[in-house]
Amino acid sequence: MNLSVPQIDGVSQDPDEFGELRERLVMRLETLLPMAEGEDDPVGIAMRACLLSPGKRIRPMLLVLAGQGLGSDSSALFDLGCATEMVHGASLILDDLPCMDNAQLRRGQPTIHRQFGEDVAVLAAMALLTEAFRLVASTPSVPPEARAPLVARLAEASGMRGLVKGQYRDLHADSRMRSTQAVATTNALKTGALFEAAMLMAATVSEADAFATAELSRFAQALGQAFQHYDDLIDESGGDGKDTGQDRGKPTLIALLGAETVRWRLSSQLEQAEQHLAAVFPADQPIHRYVQALSIRLMRAN
Amino acid sequence: MNLSVPQIDGVSQDPDEFGELRERLVMRLETLLPMAEGEDDPVGIAMRACLLSPGKRIRPMLLVLAGQGLGSDSSALFDLGCATEMVHGASLILDDLPCMDNAQLRRGQPTIHRQFGEDVAVLAAMALLTEAFRLVASTPSVPPEARAPLVARLAEASGMRGLVKGQYRDLHADSRMRSTQAVATTNALKTGALFEAAMLMAATVSEADAFATAELSRFAQALGQAFQHYDDLIDESGGDGKDTGQDRGKPTLIALLGAETVRWRLSSQLEQAEQHLAAVFPADQPIHRYVQALSIRLMRAN
């Protein structure tokens, strides 16, 4: 923790307080990804393009900060964080495909299938997903008997009970699903599941007790809902370097409740997230400042 | 081992000697896959359609027979076998996509994307791949510390150093790759890697020694080459319920060497495979009869 950073109400005034940590994560990602072998390895180049383009690294940042806050100084936190980022990257590549959202832009750049072709995009997604599991199963600083539960945790968040199910529900939402509860379930699967896996992996490595583990799980779900609300709001307004209007015709909460109510819900979910976090971490823990800075950014959505 | 089966030269005369084992594997697969929840879960239905359609189950059959031949009676062999079948199924769904081979038929049925749409096909492949890793990481009859190396093994065969790389090379083979060595490398990645993972998982669970493990690895690579030769031959002639002519323009060995030489190589690879197998298993082991029956079928390719 950098004590020299001036703070007001616990919010860091130094926009770069977490810059160094983010950089360490990116450097680790870079080491873990295949080296670009020139034209012979476009799948590797696509994997790197997906994961090394500027990104917020929210899942790995939260995983590392939570693990450190729980007293772990294991370098495993970085590798597990990178694994969540690989699964997230794979899901973004697939979401953007012509047969899914057919997105042209992501983080201000042409989407991976537009840069490398659909076949390379699909193979890069599969390779990222597989590499995430290989990485978790091979993390040297975690004892072998603890690795298998971490793999299972990540797989549950990624597969047919998590991300995959959320993505399907998101694509095929029809009239039966036009309820706020149904949208919340889709959000929980599509975004909450991987946040939750990140928190549970941090808790496992840090040998957190059942209470802390449960609170971190609730924190992740609330933050996941907040992120989906934010995504809905920026889809209307543009921003974040993505296509706008991708959600037209989908039963987002904005269509159901109006933007004003969604903004209120976003704020309320962020408040809940911070309460669950406060149940685990003392107020001076860096993770609070990280989440507060995140919250401020999310609340700026129009 | 069913001693009542009449045998000539070690080849089973009972076409159903392995029927019961195959059925047990299919029943286990059925239990492991998500239950079809009606129209609400087309991804689950697509996963079942992919894996429960009639198939030869070669990877799990080899894994179980090798493991049992090495003295293991662990029920883990069945789960690990099912995991290899899930990875194989995922790779078939992806291979058939419009952006890859654009295949219309597989095992005499419309391909998964033709039955369920491209988006569901991609999600089902992602879910099968993820479920394979979850399954290996959770196999109750394997001690937790042994599970992580099995996950890593399967991931290495499936990802950017195995199946994914083989599929990319197969799709994008160009003039630089028109050598028999280059085609052999593609075959090793595309087919050999998963056969090898199956053998290495059987060896790990059965605590096989280094010699047996290395021989099984060589057996798997030879069998993988034989399968790719067989695939090339039937692609020319039709059969096996797949589209024909998919390989036109690809530098298959047939284009390089002619069908007669490929048939000779197929026979030679099968002979090598059986030699490596004989270095590990006594002649009366069922796995010999299984591989011999497989060899006879492969040699019938025109």
Coordinates of C-alpha atoms in Angstrom, one line a residue:
Chain A
M1 CA 0.0 0.0 0.0
N2 CA 1.3 3.4 -1.0
L3 CA 0.9 5.6 2.0
S4 CA 2.2 8.7 0.3
V5 CA -0.9 8.9 -1.9
P6 CA -3.2 11.7 -0.6
Q7 CA -6.7 10.5 0.0
I8 CA -10.1 12.1 0.5
D9 CA -12.9 9.9 2.0
G10 CA -10.8 6.8 1.3
V11 CA -10.8 7.5 -2.5
S12 CA -7.3 7.6 -3.9
Q13 CA -6.4 10.9 -5.5
D14 CA -3.6 9.3 -7.5
P15 CA -5.0 7.9 -10.7
D16 CA -1.9 5.7 -11.0
E17 CA -2.1 4.0 -7.6
F18 CA -2.9 0.7 -9.3
G19 CA -0.9 1.4 -12.5
E20 CA 2.1 -0.6 -11.3
L21 CA 0.0 -3.6 -10.3
R22 CA -1.8 -3.5 -13.7
E23 CA 1.5 -3.3 -15.4
R24 CA 2.8 -6.4 -13.5
L25 CA -0.3 -8.3 -14.6
V26 CA 0.1 -7.3 -18.2
M27 CA 3.8 -8.3 -18.1
R28 CA 2.8 -11.7 -16.7
L29 CA 0.2 -12.1 -19.4
E30 CA 2.7 -11.3 -22.0
T31 CA 5.1 -14.0 -20.7
L32 CA 2.3 -16.6 -20.5
L33 CA 1.0 -16.0 -24.1
P34 CA 2.7 -17.7 -27.1
M35 CA 5.4 -15.6 -28.6
A36 CA 4.4 -14.3 -32.0
E37 CA 6.1 -16.6 -34.5
G38 CA 5.5 -14.3 -37.5
E39 CA 3.0 -15.2 -40.1
D40 CA 3.1 -18.9 -39.2
D41 CA 1.2 -18.4 -36.0
P42 CA -1.8 -16.1 -36.6
V43 CA -3.7 -17.9 -33.8
G44 CA -0.9 -16.9 -31.4
I45 CA -0.9 -13.3 -32.7
A46 CA -4.7 -13.2 -32.4
M47 CA -4.4 -14.4 -28.8
R48 CA -1.9 -11.7 -28.0
A49 CA -4.0 -9.0 -29.9
C50 CA -7.0 -10.0 -27.8
L51 CA -5.3 -10.0 -24.4
L52 CA -2.6 -7.4 -24.8
S53 CA -4.7 -4.6 -26.2
P54 CA -5.4 -1.9 -23.6
G55 CA -7.8 -3.2 -21.1
K56 CA -8.9 -2.5 -17.5
R57 CA -7.9 -6.0 -16.2
I58 CA -10.7 -5.8 -13.7
R59 CA -11.0 -9.5 -12.9
P60 CA -7.3 -10.1 -12.3
M61 CA -6.9 -6.8 -10.4
L62 CA -9.8 -7.8 -8.1
L63 CA -8.4 -11.3 -7.7
V64 CA -4.9 -10.1 -6.7
L65 CA -6.2 -7.2 -4.5
A66 CA -8.6 -9.6 -2.7
G67 CA -6.0 -12.3 -2.2
Q68 CA -3.4 -9.8 -0.9
G69 CA -6.1 -8.2 1.3
L70 CA -6.8 -11.7 2.8
G71 CA -3.1 -12.0 3.7
S72 CA -1.7 -14.0 0.8
D73 CA 1.5 -12.9 -0.9
S74 CA 1.5 -15.9 -3.3
S75 CA 2.6 -15.3 -6.9
A76 CA -0.2 -17.7 -7.8
L77 CA -2.6 -14.7 -7.5
F78 CA -1.1 -13.3 -10.6
D79 CA -1.4 -16.5 -12.6
L80 CA -4.9 -17.1 -11.5
G81 CA -5.7 -13.5 -12.4
C82 CA -4.2 -14.1 -15.9
A83 CA -6.4 -17.2 -16.2
T84 CA -9.6 -15.2 -15.5
E85 CA -8.4 -12.7 -18.1
M86 CA -7.9 -15.4 -20.7
V87 CA -11.4 -16.8 -20.1
H88 CA -12.8 -13.2 -20.3
G89 CA -10.8 -12.6 -23.6
A90 CA -12.1 -15.9 -25.1
S91 CA -15.7 -14.9 -24.2
L92 CA -15.3 -11.4 -25.8
I93 CA -13.9 -12.9 -29.1
L94 CA -16.9 -15.3 -29.3
D95 CA -19.5 -12.6 -28.3
D96 CA -18.2 -10.4 -31.2
L97 CA -18.5 -13.2 -33.9
P98 CA -20.9 -12.6 -36.8
C99 CA -23.1 -15.4 -35.5
M100 CA -23.4 -13.7 -32.1
D101 CA -23.3 -9.9 -31.7
N102 CA -21.6 -9.3 -35.1
A103 CA -19.6 -6.5 -33.5
Q104 CA -17.1 -4.5 -35.6
L105 CA -15.3 -2.6 -32.8
R106 CA -14.0 -3.6 -29.4
R107 CA -11.9 -1.2 -27.3
G108 CA -11.7 1.1 -30.3
Q109 CA -10.1 -1.6 -32.5
P110 CA -11.6 -3.8 -35.2
T111 CA -12.8 -7.0 -33.5
I112 CA -10.6 -10.1 -33.6
H113 CA -12.5 -11.8 -36.4
R114 CA -12.3 -8.7 -38.5
Q115 CA -8.6 -8.5 -38.0
F116 CA -7.7 -12.2 -38.4
G117 CA -10.8 -13.9 -39.9
E118 CA -13.5 -15.9 -38.3
D119 CA -11.6 -19.3 -38.2
V120 CA -8.6 -17.8 -36.5
A121 CA -10.9 -15.9 -34.0
V122 CA -12.7 -19.1 -33.0
L123 CA -9.4 -21.1 -32.7
A124 CA -7.8 -18.2 -30.6
A125 CA -10.9 -18.3 -28.3
M126 CA -10.6 -22.0 -27.8
A127 CA -6.8 -21.7 -27.3
L128 CA -7.3 -19.0 -24.7
L129 CA -9.9 -21.0 -22.8
T130 CA -7.7 -24.1 -22.9
E131 CA -4.6 -22.2 -21.8
A132 CA -6.5 -20.8 -18.8
F133 CA -7.2 -24.3 -17.5
R134 CA -3.6 -25.4 -18.3
L135 CA -2.3 -22.4 -16.4
V136 CA -4.4 -23.0 -13.3
A137 CA -3.6 -26.7 -13.3
S138 CA 0.1 -25.9 -13.5
T139 CA 0.5 -22.9 -11.1
P140 CA 3.7 -23.9 -9.3
S141 CA 3.1 -21.8 -6.2
V142 CA -0.2 -23.6 -5.5
P143 CA 0.2 -27.1 -4.0
P144 CA -1.1 -29.8 -6.5
E145 CA -4.0 -30.9 -4.4
A146 CA -5.4 -27.3 -4.3
R147 CA -5.2 -26.8 -8.0
A148 CA -7.9 -29.2 -9.1
P149 CA -10.6 -27.3 -7.1
L150 CA -9.5 -24.0 -8.7
V151 CA -9.8 -25.5 -12.2
A152 CA -13.3 -26.8 -11.3
R153 CA -14.2 -23.4 -10.0
L154 CA -13.1 -21.6 -13.2
A155 CA -14.8 -24.2 -15.4
E156 CA -18.1 -23.8 -13.5
A157 CA -18.0 -20.1 -14.2
S158 CA -17.1 -20.5 -17.8
G159 CA -19.2 -23.4 -19.0
M160 CA -22.8 -24.4 -19.5
R161 CA -23.8 -23.2 -16.0
G162 CA -22.0 -19.9 -16.3
L163 CA -20.8 -17.7 -19.2
V164 CA -22.0 -20.1 -22.0
K165 CA -25.5 -20.1 -20.5
G166 CA -25.5 -16.3 -20.0
Q167 CA -24.4 -15.7 -23.5
Y168 CA -27.1 -18.0 -24.9
R169 CA -29.8 -16.3 -22.8
D170 CA -28.5 -12.9 -23.9
L171 CA -28.7 -13.8 -27.6
H172 CA -32.0 -15.6 -27.5
A173 CA -33.9 -13.6 -24.9
D174 CA -37.5 -13.7 -26.0
S175 CA -40.9 -12.6 -24.7
R176 CA -40.9 -15.1 -21.9
M177 CA -37.8 -13.5 -20.5
R178 CA -39.0 -9.9 -20.4
S179 CA -38.9 -9.6 -16.7
T180 CA -36.4 -7.9 -14.5
Q181 CA -35.7 -11.2 -12.7
A182 CA -34.9 -12.9 -16.0
V183 CA -32.5 -10.2 -17.0
A184 CA -30.8 -10.3 -13.6
T185 CA -30.3 -14.0 -14.0
T186 CA -28.7 -13.5 -17.5
N187 CA -26.5 -10.8 -16.0
A188 CA -25.4 -13.1 -13.2
L189 CA -24.4 -15.8 -15.6
K190 CA -22.8 -13.6 -18.2
T191 CA -20.8 -11.3 -15.9
G192 CA -21.2 -12.3 -12.3
A193 CA -20.0 -15.9 -12.7
L194 CA -16.5 -15.0 -13.7
F195 CA -16.2 -12.2 -11.1
E196 CA -17.3 -14.7 -8.6
A197 CA -14.8 -17.3 -9.8
A198 CA -12.1 -14.7 -9.4
M199 CA -13.1 -13.9 -5.8
L200 CA -13.5 -17.6 -4.9
M201 CA -10.1 -18.4 -6.3
A202 CA -8.6 -15.6 -4.2
A203 CA -10.4 -16.9 -1.2
T204 CA -9.1 -20.5 -1.8
V205 CA -5.5 -19.5 -2.3
S206 CA -5.7 -17.3 0.8
E207 CA -7.5 -19.9 2.9
A208 CA -10.3 -17.5 3.7
D209 CA -13.0 -18.7 6.1
A210 CA -16.6 -19.5 5.0
F211 CA -18.0 -16.0 6.0
A212 CA -15.4 -14.1 4.0
T213 CA -15.8 -16.5 1.1
A214 CA -19.6 -16.0 1.1
E215 CA -19.3 -12.2 1.3
L216 CA -16.8 -12.1 -1.6
S217 CA -19.2 -14.2 -3.6
R218 CA -22.1 -11.7 -2.9
F219 CA -19.7 -8.7 -3.7
A220 CA -18.9 -10.3 -7.1
Q221 CA -22.6 -10.9 -8.0
A222 CA -23.5 -7.3 -7.1
L223 CA -20.6 -5.9 -9.1
G224 CA -21.5 -8.2 -12.0
Q225 CA -25.1 -6.8 -12.1
A226 CA -23.6 -3.2 -11.9
F227 CA -21.4 -3.9 -14.9
Q228 CA -24.3 -5.2 -17.0
H229 CA -26.3 -2.1 -16.1
Y230 CA -23.3 0.0 -17.1
D231 CA -23.0 -1.9 -20.4
D232 CA -26.7 -1.3 -21.1
L233 CA -26.4 2.4 -20.4
I234 CA -23.3 2.8 -22.6
D235 CA -24.8 0.7 -25.4
E236 CA -27.5 3.5 -25.7
S237 CA -25.0 6.3 -25.6
G238 CA -21.9 5.0 -27.2
G239 CA -18.5 5.1 -25.5
D240 CA -15.9 2.5 -24.4
G241 CA -14.8 2.0 -28.0
K242 CA -17.6 -0.5 -28.7
D243 CA -20.4 -0.5 -31.3
T244 CA -23.6 1.1 -30.1
G245 CA -27.1 -0.2 -30.5
Q246 CA -25.9 -3.8 -30.2
D247 CA -28.7 -4.5 -27.7
R248 CA -31.6 -3.1 -29.8
G249 CA -34.4 -5.6 -29.6
K250 CA -32.9 -7.3 -26.6
P251 CA -34.9 -7.1 -23.4
T252 CA -32.4 -5.0 -21.5
L253 CA -33.4 -3.4 -18.3
I254 CA -33.5 0.0 -20.1
A255 CA -36.2 -1.2 -22.4
L256 CA -38.1 -2.6 -19.3
L257 CA -37.6 0.1 -16.8
G258 CA -36.1 3.2 -18.5
A259 CA -32.6 4.6 -18.2
E260 CA -33.3 6.6 -15.0
T261 CA -34.2 3.5 -13.0
V262 CA -31.3 1.6 -14.4
R263 CA -28.9 4.3 -13.2
W264 CA -30.5 4.1 -9.8
R265 CA -30.1 0.3 -9.8
L266 CA -26.5 0.6 -10.9
S267 CA -25.8 2.9 -7.9
S268 CA -27.6 0.6 -5.6
Q269 CA -25.7 -2.5 -6.8
L270 CA -22.4 -0.7 -6.3
E271 CA -23.4 0.3 -2.8
Q272 CA -24.3 -3.3 -2.0
A273 CA -21.0 -4.5 -3.5
E274 CA -19.1 -2.1 -1.3
Q275 CA -21.0 -3.3 1.8
H276 CA -20.1 -6.9 1.2
L277 CA -16.5 -5.9 0.6
A278 CA -16.5 -3.9 3.9
A279 CA -17.6 -7.0 5.7
V280 CA -14.3 -8.7 4.8
F281 CA -11.7 -5.9 4.4
P282 CA -10.8 -3.1 6.8
A283 CA -11.4 0.4 5.4
D284 CA -7.7 1.1 4.7
Q285 CA -7.3 -1.9 2.3
P286 CA -6.4 -0.9 -1.3
I287 CA -9.2 -3.0 -2.7
H288 CA -11.7 -0.5 -1.3
R289 CA -10.0 2.4 -3.2
Y290 CA -9.9 0.3 -6.4
V291 CA -13.6 -0.6 -6.2
Q292 CA -14.5 3.0 -5.4
A293 CA -12.6 4.3 -8.4
L294 CA -14.3 1.7 -10.5
S295 CA -17.7 2.7 -9.1
I296 CA -17.0 6.4 -10.0
R297 CA -16.2 5.4 -13.6
L298 CA -19.4 3.2 -13.8
M299 CA -21.6 6.0 -12.5
R300 CA -20.4 8.3 -15.2
A301 CA -22.3 6.2 -17.8
N302 CA -25.0 8.3 -19.5
Chain B
M1 CA -12.0 -60.2 -20.4
N2 CA -14.7 -62.5 -22.0
L3 CA -12.9 -65.9 -22.3
S4 CA -15.8 -67.5 -24.1
V5 CA -15.2 -65.5 -27.3
P6 CA -13.6 -67.7 -30.0
Q7 CA -10.4 -66.3 -31.3
I8 CA -8.1 -66.8 -34.3
D9 CA -4.7 -65.3 -34.2
G10 CA -5.7 -63.1 -31.3
V11 CA -8.4 -61.3 -33.3
S12 CA -11.8 -61.5 -31.7
Q13 CA -14.5 -63.3 -33.8
D14 CA -17.2 -61.7 -31.7
P15 CA -18.0 -58.3 -33.2
D16 CA -19.6 -57.3 -29.9
E17 CA -16.8 -58.2 -27.6
F18 CA -16.4 -54.5 -26.9
G19 CA -20.1 -53.6 -27.2
E20 CA -20.7 -53.7 -23.5
L21 CA -17.8 -51.5 -22.7
R22 CA -18.8 -49.0 -25.4
E23 CA -22.3 -49.0 -23.9
R24 CA -21.0 -48.3 -20.4
L25 CA -19.1 -45.4 -21.8
V26 CA -22.1 -44.0 -23.5
M27 CA -24.2 -44.4 -20.4
R28 CA -21.6 -42.5 -18.4
L29 CA -21.5 -39.7 -21.0
E30 CA -25.2 -39.5 -20.9
T31 CA -25.1 -39.0 -17.1
L32 CA -22.4 -36.4 -17.3
L33 CA -24.1 -34.2 -20.0
P34 CA -26.7 -31.7 -19.0
M35 CA -30.3 -33.0 -19.1
A36 CA -32.2 -31.6 -22.0
E37 CA -34.5 -28.9 -20.5
G38 CA -36.7 -28.6 -23.5
E39 CA -36.5 -25.6 -25.7
D40 CA -34.9 -23.5 -23.0
D41 CA -31.6 -25.2 -23.3
P42 CA -30.6 -25.7 -27.0
V43 CA -27.0 -25.5 -26.0
G44 CA -27.5 -28.6 -23.8
I45 CA -29.4 -30.3 -26.5
A46 CA -26.7 -29.6 -29.0
M47 CA -24.1 -31.0 -26.6
R48 CA -26.1 -34.2 -26.3
A49 CA -26.7 -34.4 -30.0
C50 CA -23.0 -34.1 -30.7
L51 CA -21.8 -36.6 -28.1
L52 CA -24.7 -39.1 -28.0
S53 CA -25.0 -39.6 -31.8
P54 CA -23.6 -43.0 -32.8
G55 CA -19.9 -42.9 -32.6
K56 CA -17.0 -45.3 -32.3
R57 CA -15.7 -43.8 -28.9
I58 CA -12.2 -44.7 -29.9
R59 CA -10.4 -42.3 -27.5
P60 CA -12.3 -43.4 -24.4
M61 CA -12.2 -47.1 -25.4
L62 CA -8.4 -46.9 -25.8
L63 CA -8.0 -45.0 -22.5
V64 CA -10.2 -47.5 -20.5
L65 CA -8.6 -50.6 -22.2
A66 CA -5.1 -49.3 -21.7
G67 CA -5.7 -48.4 -18.1
Q68 CA -7.3 -51.7 -17.3
G69 CA -4.5 -53.5 -19.1
L70 CA -2.0 -51.6 -16.9
G71 CA -3.8 -53.0 -13.9
S72 CA -6.1 -50.2 -12.9
D73 CA -9.7 -50.8 -12.1
S74 CA -10.5 -47.2 -11.3
S75 CA -13.8 -45.8 -12.4
A76 CA -11.8 -42.7 -13.1
L77 CA -10.8 -44.3 -16.4
F78 CA -14.4 -43.9 -17.6
D79 CA -14.6 -40.2 -16.6
L80 CA -11.3 -39.4 -18.2
G81 CA -12.4 -41.3 -21.3
C82 CA -15.6 -39.2 -21.4
A83 CA -13.5 -36.0 -21.0
T84 CA -11.4 -37.0 -24.1
E85 CA -14.7 -37.6 -26.0
M86 CA -16.0 -34.1 -25.0
V87 CA -12.8 -32.5 -26.3
H88 CA -13.1 -34.5 -29.5
G89 CA -16.8 -33.6 -29.9
A90 CA -15.9 -29.9 -29.4
S91 CA -13.2 -30.1 -32.1
L92 CA -15.6 -31.8 -34.5
I93 CA -18.3 -29.1 -34.0
L94 CA -15.7 -26.4 -34.7
D95 CA -14.1 -28.2 -37.7
D96 CA -17.5 -28.4 -39.3
L97 CA -18.3 -24.6 -39.0
P98 CA -18.9 -22.6 -42.1
C99 CA -15.7 -20.6 -41.3
M100 CA -13.7 -23.9 -41.1
D101 CA -14.6 -26.9 -43.3
N102 CA -18.2 -25.8 -43.9
A103 CA -19.3 -29.4 -43.6
Q104 CA -23.0 -30.3 -44.0
L105 CA -22.9 -33.9 -42.8
R106 CA -21.2 -35.7 -39.9
R107 CA -21.9 -39.3 -39.1
G108 CA -24.7 -39.3 -41.7
Q109 CA -26.5 -36.4 -39.8
P110 CA -26.6 -32.7 -40.5
T111 CA -23.7 -31.1 -38.7
I112 CA -24.4 -29.4 -35.3
H113 CA -24.5 -25.8 -36.7
R114 CA -26.9 -26.9 -39.4
Q115 CA -29.2 -28.4 -36.8
F116 CA -29.0 -25.7 -34.2
G117 CA -27.4 -22.6 -35.8
E118 CA -23.9 -21.4 -35.6
D119 CA -24.2 -19.5 -32.4
V120 CA -25.5 -22.6 -30.5
A121 CA -22.8 -24.7 -32.1
V122 CA -20.0 -22.4 -31.0
L123 CA -21.4 -22.2 -27.4
A124 CA -21.9 -26.0 -27.3
A125 CA -18.3 -26.5 -28.3
M126 CA -17.1 -24.1 -25.7
A127 CA -19.3 -25.8 -23.1
L128 CA -18.0 -29.3 -24.0
L129 CA -14.4 -28.2 -23.8
T130 CA -15.0 -26.5 -20.4
E131 CA -17.0 -29.5 -19.1
A132 CA -14.1 -31.8 -20.0
F133 CA -11.7 -29.8 -17.8
R134 CA -14.3 -29.5 -15.0
L135 CA -14.8 -33.3 -15.1
V136 CA -11.1 -34.2 -15.0
A137 CA -10.6 -31.7 -12.1
S138 CA -13.5 -33.2 -10.2
T139 CA -13.0 -37.0 -10.8
P140 CA -13.7 -38.4 -7.3
S141 CA -11.8 -41.6 -7.7
V142 CA -8.5 -39.8 -8.5
P143 CA -6.7 -38.1 -5.5
P144 CA -6.8 -34.3 -5.8
E145 CA -3.1 -34.0 -6.2
A146 CA -3.1 -36.3 -9.3
R147 CA -6.0 -34.4 -11.0
A148 CA -4.1 -31.2 -11.8
P149 CA -1.5 -33.0 -14.0
L150 CA -4.3 -34.8 -15.8
V151 CA -6.0 -31.4 -16.5
A152 CA -2.7 -30.0 -17.8
R153 CA -2.1 -33.1 -20.0
L154 CA -5.5 -32.7 -21.6
A155 CA -5.1 -29.0 -22.0
E156 CA -1.8 -29.4 -23.7
A157 CA -3.4 -31.8 -26.2
S158 CA -6.3 -29.5 -26.9
G159 CA -4.8 -26.0 -27.1
M160 CA -2.4 -24.0 -29.0
R161 CA 0.2 -26.7 -28.9
G162 CA -2.2 -29.5 -30.0
L163 CA -5.6 -29.6 -31.6
V164 CA -5.9 -25.8 -32.2
K165 CA -2.6 -25.6 -33.9
G166 CA -3.3 -28.8 -36.0
Q167 CA -6.6 -27.4 -37.1
Y168 CA -5.1 -24.0 -38.1
R169 CA -2.3 -25.8 -40.1
D170 CA -4.9 -28.0 -41.7
L171 CA -7.0 -25.0 -42.8
H172 CA -4.1 -22.8 -43.9
A173 CA -1.7 -25.3 -45.4
D174 CA 0.0 -23.5 -48.2
S175 CA 2.9 -24.1 -50.6
R176 CA 5.5 -23.9 -47.8
M177 CA 3.8 -26.9 -46.1
R178 CA 3.6 -29.2 -49.2
S179 CA 6.0 -31.7 -47.8
T180 CA 5.3 -35.1 -46.3
Q181 CA 7.0 -34.0 -43.0
A182 CA 4.8 -30.9 -42.8
V183 CA 1.6 -33.0 -43.3
A184 CA 2.8 -35.5 -40.7
T185 CA 3.3 -32.7 -38.2
T186 CA -0.2 -31.4 -38.8
N187 CA -1.6 -34.9 -38.4
A188 CA 0.3 -35.3 -35.1
L189 CA -1.2 -32.1 -33.8
K190 CA -4.7 -32.7 -35.1
T191 CA -5.2 -36.3 -34.2
G192 CA -2.2 -37.7 -32.4
A193 CA -2.2 -35.2 -29.6
L194 CA -5.6 -36.2 -28.2
F195 CA -4.8 -40.0 -28.6
E196 CA -1.6 -39.3 -26.8
A197 CA -3.4 -37.4 -24.0
A198 CA -5.8 -40.4 -23.6
M199 CA -2.8 -42.8 -23.3
L200 CA -0.9 -40.6 -20.9
M201 CA -3.9 -40.2 -18.7
A202 CA -4.4 -44.0 -18.6
A203 CA -0.7 -44.3 -17.7
T204 CA -0.9 -41.7 -15.0
V205 CA -4.0 -43.2 -13.3
S206 CA -2.4 -46.7 -13.5
E207 CA 1.0 -45.4 -12.3
A208 CA 2.7 -46.9 -15.3
D209 CA 6.5 -46.7 -15.4
A210 CA 8.4 -44.4 -17.8
F211 CA 9.0 -47.1 -20.4
A212 CA 5.4 -48.1 -20.7
T213 CA 4.4 -44.4 -20.8
A214 CA 6.8 -43.6 -23.6
E215 CA 5.7 -46.7 -25.6
L216 CA 2.0 -45.7 -25.2
S217 CA 2.9 -42.2 -26.4
R218 CA 4.5 -43.7 -29.5
F219 CA 1.6 -46.0 -30.1
A220 CA -0.8 -43.0 -29.9
Q221 CA 1.2 -41.0 -32.4
A222 CA 1.4 -43.9 -34.9
L223 CA -2.3 -44.5 -34.6
G224 CA -3.0 -40.8 -35.1
Q225 CA -1.0 -40.8 -38.3
A226 CA -2.9 -43.9 -39.5
F227 CA -6.2 -42.2 -38.8
Q228 CA -5.3 -39.1 -40.8
H229 CA -4.3 -41.3 -43.7
Y230 CA -7.6 -43.1 -43.4
D231 CA -9.4 -39.8 -43.4
D232 CA -7.6 -38.7 -46.5
L233 CA -8.5 -41.9 -48.3
I234 CA -12.2 -41.8 -47.4
D235 CA -12.4 -38.1 -48.2
E236 CA -11.6 -39.2 -51.8
S237 CA -14.0 -42.1 -51.9
G238 CA -16.9 -41.0 -49.6
G239 CA -18.0 -43.1 -46.7
D240 CA -18.2 -42.7 -42.9
G241 CA -21.3 -40.4 -43.3
K242 CA -19.2 -37.3 -44.0
D243 CA -19.0 -34.9 -46.9
T244 CA -16.5 -35.9 -49.6
G245 CA -14.1 -33.7 -51.3
Q246 CA -13.6 -31.5 -48.1
D247 CA -9.8 -31.7 -48.6
R248 CA -9.7 -30.6 -52.2
G249 CA -6.9 -28.1 -52.5
K250 CA -5.3 -29.1 -49.2
P251 CA -1.9 -30.7 -49.4
T252 CA -3.0 -34.1 -48.2
L253 CA -0.6 -37.0 -48.6
I254 CA -2.7 -38.3 -51.4
A255 CA -2.0 -35.2 -53.5
L256 CA 1.7 -35.5 -52.6
L257 CA 2.3 -39.2 -52.9
G258 CA -0.8 -40.9 -54.5
A259 CA -3.4 -43.1 -52.9
E260 CA -1.4 -46.3 -53.2
T261 CA 1.6 -45.0 -51.2
V262 CA -0.8 -43.6 -48.6
R263 CA -2.4 -47.0 -48.2
W264 CA 1.0 -48.5 -47.7
R265 CA 1.9 -45.8 -45.1
L266 CA -1.4 -46.4 -43.3
S267 CA -0.6 -50.1 -43.1
S268 CA 3.0 -49.4 -41.9
Q269 CA 1.7 -46.9 -39.2
L270 CA -0.7 -49.5 -37.9
E271 CA 2.1 -52.1 -37.8
Q272 CA 4.2 -49.7 -35.8
A273 CA 1.3 -48.9 -33.5
E274 CA 0.8 -52.6 -32.7
Q275 CA 4.5 -53.0 -32.1
H276 CA 4.5 -50.2 -29.5
L277 CA 1.4 -51.7 -27.9
A278 CA 3.1 -55.2 -27.8
A279 CA 6.0 -53.6 -25.9
V280 CA 3.6 -52.8 -23.0
F281 CA 0.8 -55.4 -23.1
P282 CA 1.0 -59.2 -23.2
A283 CA -0.6 -60.7 -26.3
D284 CA -3.8 -61.8 -24.6
Q285 CA -4.8 -58.3 -23.5
P286 CA -8.1 -57.1 -24.9
I287 CA -6.6 -53.9 -26.1
H288 CA -4.7 -55.9 -28.8
R289 CA -7.9 -57.3 -30.2
Y290 CA -9.6 -53.8 -30.1
V291 CA -6.7 -52.2 -32.0
Q292 CA -6.6 -55.1 -34.5
A293 CA -10.3 -54.8 -35.2
L294 CA -9.7 -51.0 -35.6
S295 CA -6.8 -51.7 -38.0
I296 CA -8.9 -54.0 -40.2
R297 CA -11.6 -51.3 -40.5
L298 CA -9.0 -48.6 -41.3
M299 CA -7.4 -50.8 -43.9
R300 CA -10.7 -51.2 -45.7
A301 CA -10.6 -47.5 -46.8
N302 CA -10.5 -47.3 -50.6

